[in-house]
Tab-separated table of C-alpha atoms in Angstrom:
chain	number	residue	atom	x	y	z
A	1	UNK	CA	157.941	54.031	108.713
A	2	UNK	CA	155.626	56.150	109.193
A	3	UNK	CA	152.118	56.365	109.383
A	4	UNK	CA	150.391	59.364	106.485
A	5	UNK	CA	147.312	61.013	108.835
A	6	UNK	CA	147.098	64.531	108.979
A	7	UNK	CA	149.422	64.783	111.568
A	8	UNK	CA	152.639	63.578	110.212
A	9	UNK	CA	151.685	65.639	106.609
A	10	UNK	CA	151.637	68.858	108.923
A	11	UNK	CA	154.920	67.573	111.020
A	12	UNK	CA	157.268	66.946	107.894
A	13	UNK	CA	155.653	69.997	106.309
A	14	UNK	CA	157.140	72.058	108.832
A	15	UNK	CA	160.654	70.383	108.414
A	16	UNK	CA	160.251	71.514	105.238
A	17	UNK	CA	160.104	67.922	103.923
A	18	UNK	CA	163.003	65.872	104.813
A	19	UNK	CA	161.703	63.264	106.549
A	20	UNK	CA	160.146	61.102	104.805
A	21	UNK	CA	161.500	57.114	104.779
A	22	UNK	CA	161.032	55.208	101.513
A	23	UNK	CA	157.388	53.362	101.624
A	24	UNK	CA	158.660	49.819	100.698
A	25	UNK	CA	162.690	48.431	101.580
A	26	UNK	CA	165.108	47.883	98.577
A	27	UNK	CA	164.617	43.856	99.466
A	28	UNK	CA	167.320	41.503	98.991
A	29	UNK	CA	166.778	37.733	98.229
A	30	UNK	CA	166.713	35.732	101.185
A	31	UNK	CA	168.150	31.358	100.340
A	32	UNK	CA	163.807	30.468	102.037
A	33	UNK	CA	161.215	31.629	101.273
A	34	UNK	CA	157.503	30.561	103.128
A	35	UNK	CA	155.685	31.808	99.398
A	36	UNK	CA	157.300	32.966	96.638
A	37	UNK	CA	154.782	35.499	94.584
A	38	UNK	CA	156.215	36.050	90.823
A	39	UNK	CA	154.721	38.947	89.823
A	40	UNK	CA	154.952	42.535	91.139
A	41	UNK	CA	152.250	44.447	89.723
A	42	UNK	CA	148.613	45.169	91.546
A	43	UNK	CA	147.832	40.942	91.845
A	44	UNK	CA	151.035	39.683	93.025
A	45	UNK	CA	151.684	42.582	95.762
A	46	UNK	CA	147.703	42.009	96.767
A	47	UNK	CA	148.409	38.826	97.198
A	48	UNK	CA	151.573	39.050	99.455
A	49	UNK	CA	149.948	41.495	101.080
A	50	UNK	CA	146.619	39.161	102.035
A	51	UNK	CA	149.583	35.981	102.620
A	52	UNK	CA	150.434	38.458	106.120
A	53	UNK	CA	147.881	40.800	106.625
A	54	UNK	CA	145.040	37.695	106.792
A	55	UNK	CA	146.725	34.654	107.384
A	56	UNK	CA	149.513	35.378	109.329
A	57	UNK	CA	152.099	34.487	107.390
A	58	UNK	CA	155.515	36.893	107.396
A	59	UNK	CA	157.563	34.900	105.679
A	60	UNK	CA	156.807	36.113	101.581
A	61	UNK	CA	159.121	37.353	98.868
A	62	UNK	CA	157.986	39.239	95.889
A	63	UNK	CA	159.532	39.239	92.661
A	64	UNK	CA	159.350	41.551	90.030
A	65	UNK	CA	161.393	40.857	86.254
A	66	UNK	CA	161.005	45.127	86.119
A	67	UNK	CA	159.597	47.603	88.675
A	68	UNK	CA	156.889	47.295	90.538
A	69	UNK	CA	153.641	48.393	88.949
A	70	UNK	CA	155.401	48.425	85.727
A	71	UNK	CA	153.070	45.938	83.609
A	72	UNK	CA	149.431	45.490	83.058
A	73	UNK	CA	149.204	47.616	86.345
A	74	UNK	CA	150.337	50.894	85.098
A	75	UNK	CA	149.283	50.363	81.255
A	76	UNK	CA	145.100	50.254	81.888
A	77	UNK	CA	142.889	52.714	82.306
A	78	UNK	CA	141.878	51.905	85.339
A	79	UNK	CA	138.140	51.493	84.865
A	80	UNK	CA	136.273	50.074	88.214
A	81	UNK	CA	132.843	47.980	87.941
A	82	UNK	CA	131.522	44.623	88.067
A	83	UNK	CA	128.631	45.287	85.444
A	84	UNK	CA	129.082	41.137	84.410
A	85	UNK	CA	126.738	38.640	83.225
A	86	UNK	CA	126.556	34.633	85.437
A	87	UNK	CA	125.934	34.982	88.997
A	88	UNK	CA	129.968	33.243	90.030
A	89	UNK	CA	131.349	36.615	88.076
A	90	UNK	CA	129.273	39.159	89.012
A	91	UNK	CA	129.838	37.885	92.210
A	92	UNK	CA	132.954	38.375	92.347
A	93	UNK	CA	133.692	41.442	90.626
A	94	UNK	CA	131.392	43.156	93.234
A	95	UNK	CA	133.099	41.905	96.333
A	96	UNK	CA	136.002	43.703	93.885
A	97	UNK	CA	134.824	46.670	94.243
A	98	UNK	CA	133.529	46.103	97.956
A	99	UNK	CA	137.438	46.269	98.939
A	100	UNK	CA	138.391	48.952	96.776
A	101	UNK	CA	135.643	50.981	98.146
A	102	UNK	CA	137.454	50.466	102.268
A	103	UNK	CA	140.969	50.637	100.541
A	104	UNK	CA	142.882	54.128	101.265
A	105	UNK	CA	141.741	53.317	104.954
A	106	UNK	CA	142.912	49.882	104.939
A	107	UNK	CA	146.130	50.195	103.667
A	108	UNK	CA	146.653	53.906	104.657
A	109	UNK	CA	147.434	55.190	101.786
A	110	UNK	CA	145.069	56.852	99.137
A	111	UNK	CA	144.367	55.368	96.067
A	112	UNK	CA	142.274	58.048	94.111
A	113	UNK	CA	139.483	55.417	94.320
A	114	UNK	CA	136.886	58.320	92.572
A	115	UNK	CA	132.778	56.300	92.583
A	116	UNK	CA	132.270	58.966	89.489
A	117	UNK	CA	129.914	55.743	87.470
A	118	UNK	CA	129.982	54.165	84.645
A	119	UNK	CA	127.699	53.870	81.533
A	120	UNK	CA	127.397	51.789	78.672
A	121	UNK	CA	125.787	52.474	75.681
A	122	UNK	CA	122.890	50.806	72.874
A	123	UNK	CA	123.167	51.777	69.626
A	124	UNK	CA	120.388	49.959	68.632
A	125	UNK	CA	117.181	47.703	69.341
A	126	UNK	CA	119.141	44.296	69.523
A	127	UNK	CA	121.365	46.162	71.752
A	128	UNK	CA	118.973	48.479	73.860
A	129	UNK	CA	117.679	44.588	74.520
A	130	UNK	CA	121.290	42.572	75.551
A	131	UNK	CA	120.970	46.177	77.715
A	132	UNK	CA	118.175	45.189	79.604
A	133	UNK	CA	118.758	41.551	80.118
A	134	UNK	CA	122.515	43.120	81.660
A	135	UNK	CA	120.333	45.895	84.346
A	136	UNK	CA	117.998	42.650	84.952
A	137	UNK	CA	120.615	40.043	85.488
A	138	UNK	CA	123.452	41.957	87.454
A	139	UNK	CA	120.594	43.483	90.069
A	140	UNK	CA	119.291	39.637	89.940
A	141	UNK	CA	123.459	39.453	91.264
A	142	UNK	CA	122.687	41.410	93.797
A	143	UNK	CA	125.196	44.681	91.949
A	144	UNK	CA	123.719	48.114	91.084
A	145	UNK	CA	122.530	48.499	88.094
A	146	UNK	CA	120.284	51.382	86.309
A	147	UNK	CA	118.763	51.666	82.659
A	148	UNK	CA	118.383	55.182	80.875
A	149	UNK	CA	116.831	55.571	78.058
A	150	UNK	CA	118.722	57.957	75.918
A	151	UNK	CA	117.218	61.419	76.752
A	152	UNK	CA	118.206	60.872	79.569
A	153	UNK	CA	121.684	59.327	78.907
A	154	UNK	CA	121.946	62.682	77.151
A	155	UNK	CA	121.155	64.929	79.614
A	156	UNK	CA	122.678	63.486	82.608
A	157	UNK	CA	126.261	63.541	80.517
A	158	UNK	CA	126.807	67.229	79.089
A	159	UNK	CA	128.846	67.258	76.241
A	160	UNK	CA	127.866	63.650	74.293
A	161	UNK	CA	126.850	63.966	71.254
A	162	UNK	CA	122.764	64.262	70.953
A	163	UNK	CA	122.960	62.886	66.875
A	164	UNK	CA	126.887	60.683	66.765
A	165	UNK	CA	126.859	57.974	64.241
A	166	UNK	CA	125.499	55.476	66.294
A	167	UNK	CA	122.428	56.617	68.587
A	168	UNK	CA	122.049	56.507	71.805
A	169	UNK	CA	119.240	54.454	73.070
A	170	UNK	CA	119.751	53.897	76.170
A	171	UNK	CA	122.170	53.588	78.712
A	172	UNK	CA	123.588	51.215	81.750
A	173	UNK	CA	124.831	53.053	84.436
A	174	UNK	CA	126.338	51.220	87.808
A	175	UNK	CA	126.605	54.345	89.953
A	176	UNK	CA	129.578	52.316	92.011
A	177	UNK	CA	131.739	51.732	89.281
A	178	UNK	CA	134.425	54.352	89.054
A	179	UNK	CA	138.011	55.496	88.780
A	180	UNK	CA	141.387	54.894	91.155
A	181	UNK	CA	145.075	55.640	90.785
A	182	UNK	CA	146.671	53.111	89.448
A	183	UNK	CA	149.852	53.737	90.283
A	184	UNK	CA	148.957	54.403	94.078
A	185	UNK	CA	147.244	51.094	93.524
A	186	UNK	CA	150.904	49.265	93.565
A	187	UNK	CA	152.447	51.399	95.786
A	188	UNK	CA	149.473	50.995	98.407
A	189	UNK	CA	149.357	47.560	98.457
A	190	UNK	CA	153.268	47.400	98.219
A	191	UNK	CA	154.090	49.931	101.506
A	192	UNK	CA	151.624	47.940	102.698
A	193	UNK	CA	152.704	44.481	102.429
A	194	UNK	CA	155.959	45.112	103.746
A	195	UNK	CA	155.853	47.106	106.393
A	196	UNK	CA	154.060	43.509	107.624
A	197	UNK	CA	157.513	42.112	106.643
A	198	UNK	CA	157.157	41.153	102.674
A	199	UNK	CA	160.267	41.549	100.624
A	200	UNK	CA	160.055	43.007	97.517
A	201	UNK	CA	162.992	41.701	94.936
A	202	UNK	CA	162.821	44.624	91.703
A	203	UNK	CA	164.899	43.548	88.989
A	204	UNK	CA	164.808	39.845	89.257
A	205	UNK	CA	163.735	37.522	86.653
A	206	UNK	CA	162.245	33.915	87.582
A	207	UNK	CA	164.733	31.961	84.629
A	208	UNK	CA	163.471	28.341	85.619
A	209	UNK	CA	161.577	26.292	88.669
A	210	UNK	CA	163.079	24.006	90.770
A	211	UNK	CA	160.321	20.373	90.503
A	212	UNK	CA	160.456	17.714	92.012
A	213	UNK	CA	158.224	14.690	91.525
A	214	UNK	CA	154.796	16.826	90.432
A	215	UNK	CA	155.769	19.224	93.079
A	216	UNK	CA	157.677	22.733	93.453
A	217	UNK	CA	160.148	23.383	95.362
A	218	UNK	CA	162.156	26.565	94.787
A	219	UNK	CA	162.813	28.906	91.635
A	220	UNK	CA	166.046	30.516	89.752
A	221	UNK	CA	166.309	33.394	89.332
A	222	UNK	CA	168.842	35.891	87.859
A	223	UNK	CA	169.740	36.511	91.716
A	224	UNK	CA	170.338	32.816	92.428
A	225	UNK	CA	167.947	29.844	93.569
A	226	UNK	CA	165.110	30.930	96.211
A	227	UNK	CA	163.414	28.115	97.778
A	228	UNK	CA	159.613	28.462	98.403
A	229	UNK	CA	157.618	25.455	98.430
A	230	UNK	CA	154.665	27.548	97.517
A	231	UNK	CA	154.938	30.001	94.535
A	232	UNK	CA	152.163	31.662	92.774
A	233	UNK	CA	152.456	32.781	89.581
A	234	UNK	CA	150.890	36.487	88.708
A	235	UNK	CA	151.970	37.939	85.401
A	236	UNK	CA	149.935	38.742	82.898
A	237	UNK	CA	150.339	38.636	79.522
A	238	UNK	CA	153.595	36.520	79.931
A	239	UNK	CA	151.830	33.695	81.985
A	240	UNK	CA	152.220	31.384	79.277
A	241	UNK	CA	156.292	32.039	79.156
A	242	UNK	CA	156.581	31.295	82.734
A	243	UNK	CA	154.349	28.024	82.428
A	244	UNK	CA	156.675	26.989	80.045
A	245	UNK	CA	159.155	27.207	81.603
A	246	UNK	CA	157.449	25.343	85.244
A	247	UNK	CA	156.641	22.425	82.109
A	248	UNK	CA	153.074	22.976	81.107
A	249	UNK	CA	150.497	25.199	78.874
A	250	UNK	CA	147.931	27.811	79.335
A	251	UNK	CA	145.028	28.144	77.317
A	252	UNK	CA	145.912	31.836	77.292
A	253	UNK	CA	146.384	34.362	74.091
A	254	UNK	CA	148.831	37.199	74.556
A	255	UNK	CA	147.569	40.343	72.240
A	256	UNK	CA	148.001	43.699	73.654
A	257	UNK	CA	145.783	46.008	74.281
A	258	UNK	CA	145.972	49.704	73.621
A	259	UNK	CA	145.961	52.898	76.036
A	260	UNK	CA	145.930	57.081	74.994
A	261	UNK	CA	146.344	59.910	77.172
A	262	UNK	CA	145.176	63.869	76.014
A	263	UNK	CA	146.941	66.708	76.973
A	264	UNK	CA	144.900	68.136	81.026
A	265	UNK	CA	142.240	69.817	80.359
A	266	UNK	CA	139.864	71.629	82.728
A	267	UNK	CA	137.464	68.677	84.262
A	268	UNK	CA	134.506	68.124	81.560
A	269	UNK	CA	133.842	64.962	81.648
A	270	UNK	CA	132.531	63.238	85.320
A	271	UNK	CA	131.897	60.125	84.523
A	272	UNK	CA	133.565	56.818	82.389
A	273	UNK	CA	131.663	55.984	79.238
A	274	UNK	CA	131.610	52.585	76.866
A	275	UNK	CA	130.172	53.120	73.782
A	276	UNK	CA	130.323	49.208	72.260
A	277	UNK	CA	129.868	50.349	68.937
A	278	UNK	CA	133.447	51.364	68.521
A	279	UNK	CA	134.739	49.698	71.413
A	280	UNK	CA	135.504	53.000	72.451
A	281	UNK	CA	135.695	54.462	76.715
A	282	UNK	CA	137.471	57.069	77.930
A	283	UNK	CA	136.779	58.966	81.243
A	284	UNK	CA	139.135	61.981	82.520
A	285	UNK	CA	141.177	61.829	85.379
A	286	UNK	CA	142.074	64.210	88.607
A	287	UNK	CA	144.778	65.360	86.289
A	288	UNK	CA	142.312	66.825	83.621
A	289	UNK	CA	143.842	64.038	80.662
A	290	UNK	CA	140.886	61.872	78.750
A	291	UNK	CA	142.069	58.927	79.432
A	292	UNK	CA	141.023	56.172	76.120
A	293	UNK	CA	140.868	53.469	76.164
A	294	UNK	CA	140.039	50.092	72.795
A	295	UNK	CA	139.540	47.185	71.227
A	296	UNK	CA	142.784	44.578	71.105
A	297	UNK	CA	144.974	44.446	68.791
A	298	UNK	CA	143.785	41.612	67.260
A	299	UNK	CA	146.834	38.838	66.669
A	300	UNK	CA	149.133	37.487	69.099
A	301	UNK	CA	151.480	40.190	70.237
A	302	UNK	CA	154.077	40.424	73.780
A	303	UNK	CA	155.133	44.078	71.926
A	304	UNK	CA	153.987	46.315	74.437
A	305	UNK	CA	153.262	49.554	71.802
A	306	UNK	CA	150.222	49.008	69.898
A	307	UNK	CA	149.259	49.186	65.739
A	308	UNK	CA	147.774	52.146	63.870
A	309	UNK	CA	144.392	50.879	62.507
A	310	UNK	CA	143.401	50.082	66.577
A	311	UNK	CA	144.223	54.058	67.551
A	312	UNK	CA	142.580	55.283	64.663
A	313	UNK	CA	140.042	53.549	65.108
A	314	UNK	CA	139.714	54.228	68.644
A	315	UNK	CA	139.868	58.133	68.579
A	316	UNK	CA	137.631	58.448	65.546
A	317	UNK	CA	135.005	56.214	68.420
A	318	UNK	CA	136.049	59.388	70.559
A	319	UNK	CA	134.996	62.245	68.481
A	320	UNK	CA	131.414	60.368	67.186
A	321	UNK	CA	130.519	60.073	70.897
A	322	UNK	CA	132.316	64.032	72.054
A	323	UNK	CA	132.510	65.971	68.684
A	324	UNK	CA	134.324	69.332	71.117
A	325	UNK	CA	137.385	66.212	71.680
A	326	UNK	CA	138.537	66.715	67.703
A	327	UNK	CA	141.183	69.289	68.424
A	328	UNK	CA	142.463	68.056	71.897
A	329	UNK	CA	146.039	66.377	71.525
A	330	UNK	CA	146.321	62.643	71.900
A	331	UNK	CA	149.960	63.247	74.300
A	332	UNK	CA	150.762	59.562	74.902
A	333	UNK	CA	150.253	55.815	73.892
A	334	UNK	CA	150.597	52.234	75.083
A	335	UNK	CA	150.155	49.101	75.538
A	336	UNK	CA	150.087	46.620	77.717
A	337	UNK	CA	150.235	42.537	77.272
A	338	UNK	CA	146.732	40.806	78.200
A	339	UNK	CA	146.089	37.801	78.803
A	340	UNK	CA	142.602	36.595	76.724
A	341	UNK	CA	140.761	33.265	77.784
A	342	UNK	CA	138.211	31.688	75.765
A	343	UNK	CA	135.887	32.514	77.887
A	344	UNK	CA	136.967	35.286	79.482
A	345	UNK	CA	136.904	34.481	82.322
A	346	UNK	CA	140.087	34.294	84.896
A	347	UNK	CA	141.651	31.034	85.547
A	348	UNK	CA	142.611	31.084	89.669
A	349	UNK	CA	144.248	28.656	91.828
A	350	UNK	CA	146.169	25.389	91.282
A	351	UNK	CA	148.202	24.313	88.083
A	352	UNK	CA	149.410	21.492	87.066
A	353	UNK	CA	152.317	21.686	89.290
A	354	UNK	CA	151.790	20.978	92.555
A	355	UNK	CA	152.276	24.042	95.108
A	356	UNK	CA	152.491	26.171	91.546
A	357	UNK	CA	149.419	28.271	91.595
A	358	UNK	CA	147.540	30.787	89.282
A	359	UNK	CA	146.503	33.598	88.718
A	360	UNK	CA	145.063	34.586	85.099
A	361	UNK	CA	143.270	35.000	82.355
A	362	UNK	CA	142.104	38.300	83.201
A	363	UNK	CA	142.120	39.558	79.781
A	364	UNK	CA	141.534	43.531	79.367
A	365	UNK	CA	140.214	43.735	82.766
A	366	UNK	CA	142.687	42.969	85.187
A	367	UNK	CA	142.699	45.830	87.422
A	368	UNK	CA	139.197	46.155	88.316
A	369	UNK	CA	139.790	41.845	89.830
A	370	UNK	CA	143.059	43.130	91.488
A	371	UNK	CA	141.979	43.636	95.716
A	372	UNK	CA	139.762	40.308	94.883
A	373	UNK	CA	142.000	38.206	93.144
A	374	UNK	CA	145.006	38.962	95.766
A	375	UNK	CA	142.643	37.988	98.132
A	376	UNK	CA	141.444	34.677	97.138
A	377	UNK	CA	145.367	33.696	95.173
A	378	UNK	CA	146.508	34.970	98.639
A	379	UNK	CA	143.233	32.088	100.275
A	380	UNK	CA	144.242	29.529	98.394
A	381	UNK	CA	148.109	29.369	98.709
A	382	UNK	CA	147.450	29.749	102.621
A	383	UNK	CA	144.956	27.357	103.102
A	384	UNK	CA	145.881	24.601	100.097
A	385	UNK	CA	141.804	25.339	99.218
A	386	UNK	CA	140.002	27.669	96.773
A	387	UNK	CA	137.896	30.655	98.141
A	388	UNK	CA	134.494	30.222	97.677
A	389	UNK	CA	134.045	33.232	95.176
A	390	UNK	CA	137.320	31.622	92.789
A	391	UNK	CA	136.162	27.859	93.303
A	392	UNK	CA	134.344	28.432	89.697
A	393	UNK	CA	137.738	30.151	88.795
A	394	UNK	CA	139.672	26.641	88.510
A	395	UNK	CA	141.754	26.035	84.966
A	396	UNK	CA	140.139	22.160	85.321
A	397	UNK	CA	137.295	24.080	83.457
A	398	UNK	CA	139.074	23.950	80.086
A	399	UNK	CA	138.706	19.754	80.485
A	400	UNK	CA	135.418	19.808	82.362
A	401	UNK	CA	133.288	22.283	80.169
A	402	UNK	CA	132.158	24.121	82.936
A	403	UNK	CA	133.521	27.454	80.910
A	404	UNK	CA	131.548	30.842	82.429
A	405	UNK	CA	131.109	32.490	78.452
A	406	UNK	CA	131.364	36.436	79.815
A	407	UNK	CA	133.369	36.599	76.087
A	408	UNK	CA	129.117	36.663	75.281
A	409	UNK	CA	127.037	37.301	78.319
A	410	UNK	CA	128.240	40.277	79.090
A	411	UNK	CA	130.142	40.875	75.718
A	412	UNK	CA	133.896	41.456	76.207
A	413	UNK	CA	134.852	43.550	73.415
A	414	UNK	CA	136.721	41.059	71.581
B	1	UNK	CA	151.315	48.301	61.166
B	2	UNK	CA	152.524	45.131	59.130
B	3	UNK	CA	152.324	45.164	56.361
B	4	UNK	CA	152.033	41.592	54.860
B	5	UNK	CA	152.518	39.336	52.191
B	6	UNK	CA	149.301	38.272	50.653
B	7	UNK	CA	150.666	35.196	48.165
B	8	UNK	CA	147.858	35.715	46.190
B	9	UNK	CA	147.483	39.741	45.896
B	10	UNK	CA	151.137	40.656	47.160
B	11	UNK	CA	152.325	43.016	50.017
B	12	UNK	CA	148.701	44.774	51.338
B	13	UNK	CA	148.503	46.780	55.054
B	14	UNK	CA	146.979	44.664	58.095
B	15	UNK	CA	143.703	46.017	58.359
B	16	UNK	CA	143.119	43.776	55.031
B	17	UNK	CA	143.667	41.180	56.920
B	18	UNK	CA	142.561	38.951	59.958
B	19	UNK	CA	144.132	36.600	62.626
B	20	UNK	CA	143.057	33.055	62.451
B	21	UNK	CA	145.596	32.110	65.321
B	22	UNK	CA	148.244	29.624	66.153
B	23	UNK	CA	148.867	27.162	63.177
B	24	UNK	CA	149.208	23.978	62.737
B	25	UNK	CA	146.139	22.893	65.369
B	26	UNK	CA	145.128	19.299	64.822
B	27	UNK	CA	141.500	17.873	65.396
B	28	UNK	CA	142.061	14.382	66.528
B	29	UNK	CA	141.762	12.016	64.780
B	30	UNK	CA	139.425	9.542	66.367
B	31	UNK	CA	137.183	12.198	67.843
B	32	UNK	CA	135.658	8.677	69.660
B	33	UNK	CA	138.380	7.674	71.825
B	34	UNK	CA	139.332	11.048	72.198
B	35	UNK	CA	139.643	12.407	75.986
B	36	UNK	CA	137.989	15.592	77.672
B	37	UNK	CA	141.564	16.262	78.249
B	38	UNK	CA	142.946	15.844	75.026
B	39	UNK	CA	140.117	17.419	73.481
B	40	UNK	CA	140.975	20.676	75.822
B	41	UNK	CA	144.693	20.442	74.721
B	42	UNK	CA	143.052	20.388	71.388
B	43	UNK	CA	140.313	23.242	72.063
B	44	UNK	CA	141.447	25.436	74.362
B	45	UNK	CA	145.987	25.119	74.979
B	46	UNK	CA	147.944	27.134	73.572
B	47	UNK	CA	151.516	27.610	73.315
B	48	UNK	CA	151.540	30.908	72.802
B	49	UNK	CA	154.922	31.986	72.663
B	50	UNK	CA	156.666	34.953	73.252
B	51	UNK	CA	159.368	35.337	69.648
B	52	UNK	CA	158.615	33.319	66.734
B	53	UNK	CA	155.814	31.814	66.171
B	54	UNK	CA	153.467	30.225	63.405
B	55	UNK	CA	149.777	31.500	62.842
B	56	UNK	CA	147.273	31.891	60.493
B	57	UNK	CA	146.082	34.888	58.329
B	58	UNK	CA	142.921	35.512	56.499
B	59	UNK	CA	142.824	38.173	53.415
B	60	UNK	CA	139.730	38.851	54.507
B	61	UNK	CA	139.206	42.065	52.794
B	62	UNK	CA	140.179	40.966	49.272
B	63	UNK	CA	140.828	37.251	48.094
B	64	UNK	CA	140.221	36.159	50.752
B	65	UNK	CA	142.840	33.225	50.678
B	66	UNK	CA	144.249	32.210	53.505
B	67	UNK	CA	147.558	31.623	54.525
B	68	UNK	CA	150.559	30.508	57.009
B	69	UNK	CA	152.759	33.418	58.180
B	70	UNK	CA	155.932	33.239	60.206
B	71	UNK	CA	156.389	36.564	62.854
B	72	UNK	CA	158.420	37.622	64.984
B	73	UNK	CA	155.524	38.481	68.704
B	74	UNK	CA	158.157	40.528	69.554
B	75	UNK	CA	159.145	42.742	66.776
B	76	UNK	CA	156.311	42.424	64.759
B	77	UNK	CA	158.431	41.261	61.329
B	78	UNK	CA	157.104	38.128	59.615
B	79	UNK	CA	159.735	35.763	58.909
B	80	UNK	CA	158.283	34.503	55.899
B	81	UNK	CA	154.685	33.497	54.690
B	82	UNK	CA	153.387	30.267	53.231
B	83	UNK	CA	150.698	28.294	52.157
B	84	UNK	CA	147.956	26.841	54.613
B	85	UNK	CA	149.213	22.806	53.662
B	86	UNK	CA	152.728	23.968	52.930
B	87	UNK	CA	155.289	22.109	55.880
B	88	UNK	CA	156.673	24.822	57.818
B	89	UNK	CA	159.136	26.482	56.593
B	90	UNK	CA	162.631	26.086	58.193
B	91	UNK	CA	163.966	30.098	59.025
B	92	UNK	CA	167.334	31.067	60.150
B	93	UNK	CA	166.283	32.209	63.312
B	94	UNK	CA	166.047	28.883	64.944
B	95	UNK	CA	169.221	26.774	63.594
């Protein structure tokens, strides 16, 4: 496989771009693997990559029902941040952010990580108090955060409406936050994992699990049975469906989360903006599209499309923040199925079935957690013990009551 | 957009309603002797089905009535609307 560099680019250019080889092999499943990862999204591919690169496992398969990166990895708004409240969350998401910072180099694949900062606004007195509290919490927990008065926010974000329906009284800026190219994250991990011997098998649905005396022995798939004593499950919104096939339930409800992009424009917005008053968040992609996200469609859904009321609400929120976008046309609209848990904190680690490990519960914020989630799950699968950063995220917390309630604390929008 | 047939008001737009989650969820009958696992199961664990699901809805910006809806979570087709204390209807698609 060609290593990407200025030299390889020049050489391929001189030979008419005919020398490039596929970034990963067409995988065909073998009968047995040391570890099988279900779900070829960012988290699944990252898990396979770290199993191979950090733990030296060679015999790994990633099984994907559709095509890799075709689920939530390809459907999110690509925001990367660590603006949480509790120490456990900030530590974990900041670790994930730091992995993102070095990811292009590590994977030899340009994931287009752009550290453009992320803003969260406050619209009333209580919002301002909460924002100050968030800034202090983030700084105490070691993440970067700045508090800015409303006038300063307006000065720093050109085009922001000075008199919106919900006034902007203050803003929290996380300068290290930003965006990345979502497909490139999946493709980069896939290419790097493939190079370390991981089999990436697309169009392969897992239809059942072989479980003997409470321990996993393999998976049944549309391409035949595969034996494996360690299986990782990273299927986001479909976690409950897979758990049912393995004979247990999860504390998850699946919802549709919508996003939209506009037609491409010249660069106008150089940061990420979140307005909690309307739940609208937006950024501009390197291609020039305004990428907009909103709140959940608040009823259970497995349909990868959204409903009109949320779209209208989000569009209204967008126009309120940036009135000059009112005549910009939306080109595409879609939804991803997100796995929401009660405390908006992920589930990482053991399941009720021995040898079957969980990576789910990311809710509306899985993309930023891809490197961290993959790293921690790989550690757990390889060593049998939780990585210290992920230990508080066990499924058992729903029984013990040790919930980490980010939904209330950092005001996650659902 | 869902068109939900409120038993009192008739068909109304989704934006008038709020979904109250899975139905029925029964509170443990003897709280004092219920262990943590059973409490967690009642509080947090859900079937979260892909396909035919049963859930509660509330006509928040209307008559205020709570009622049950049988709805397909993929196609969003509503197959039945029934009262809060009525038994779950047997639907053709289940047979």
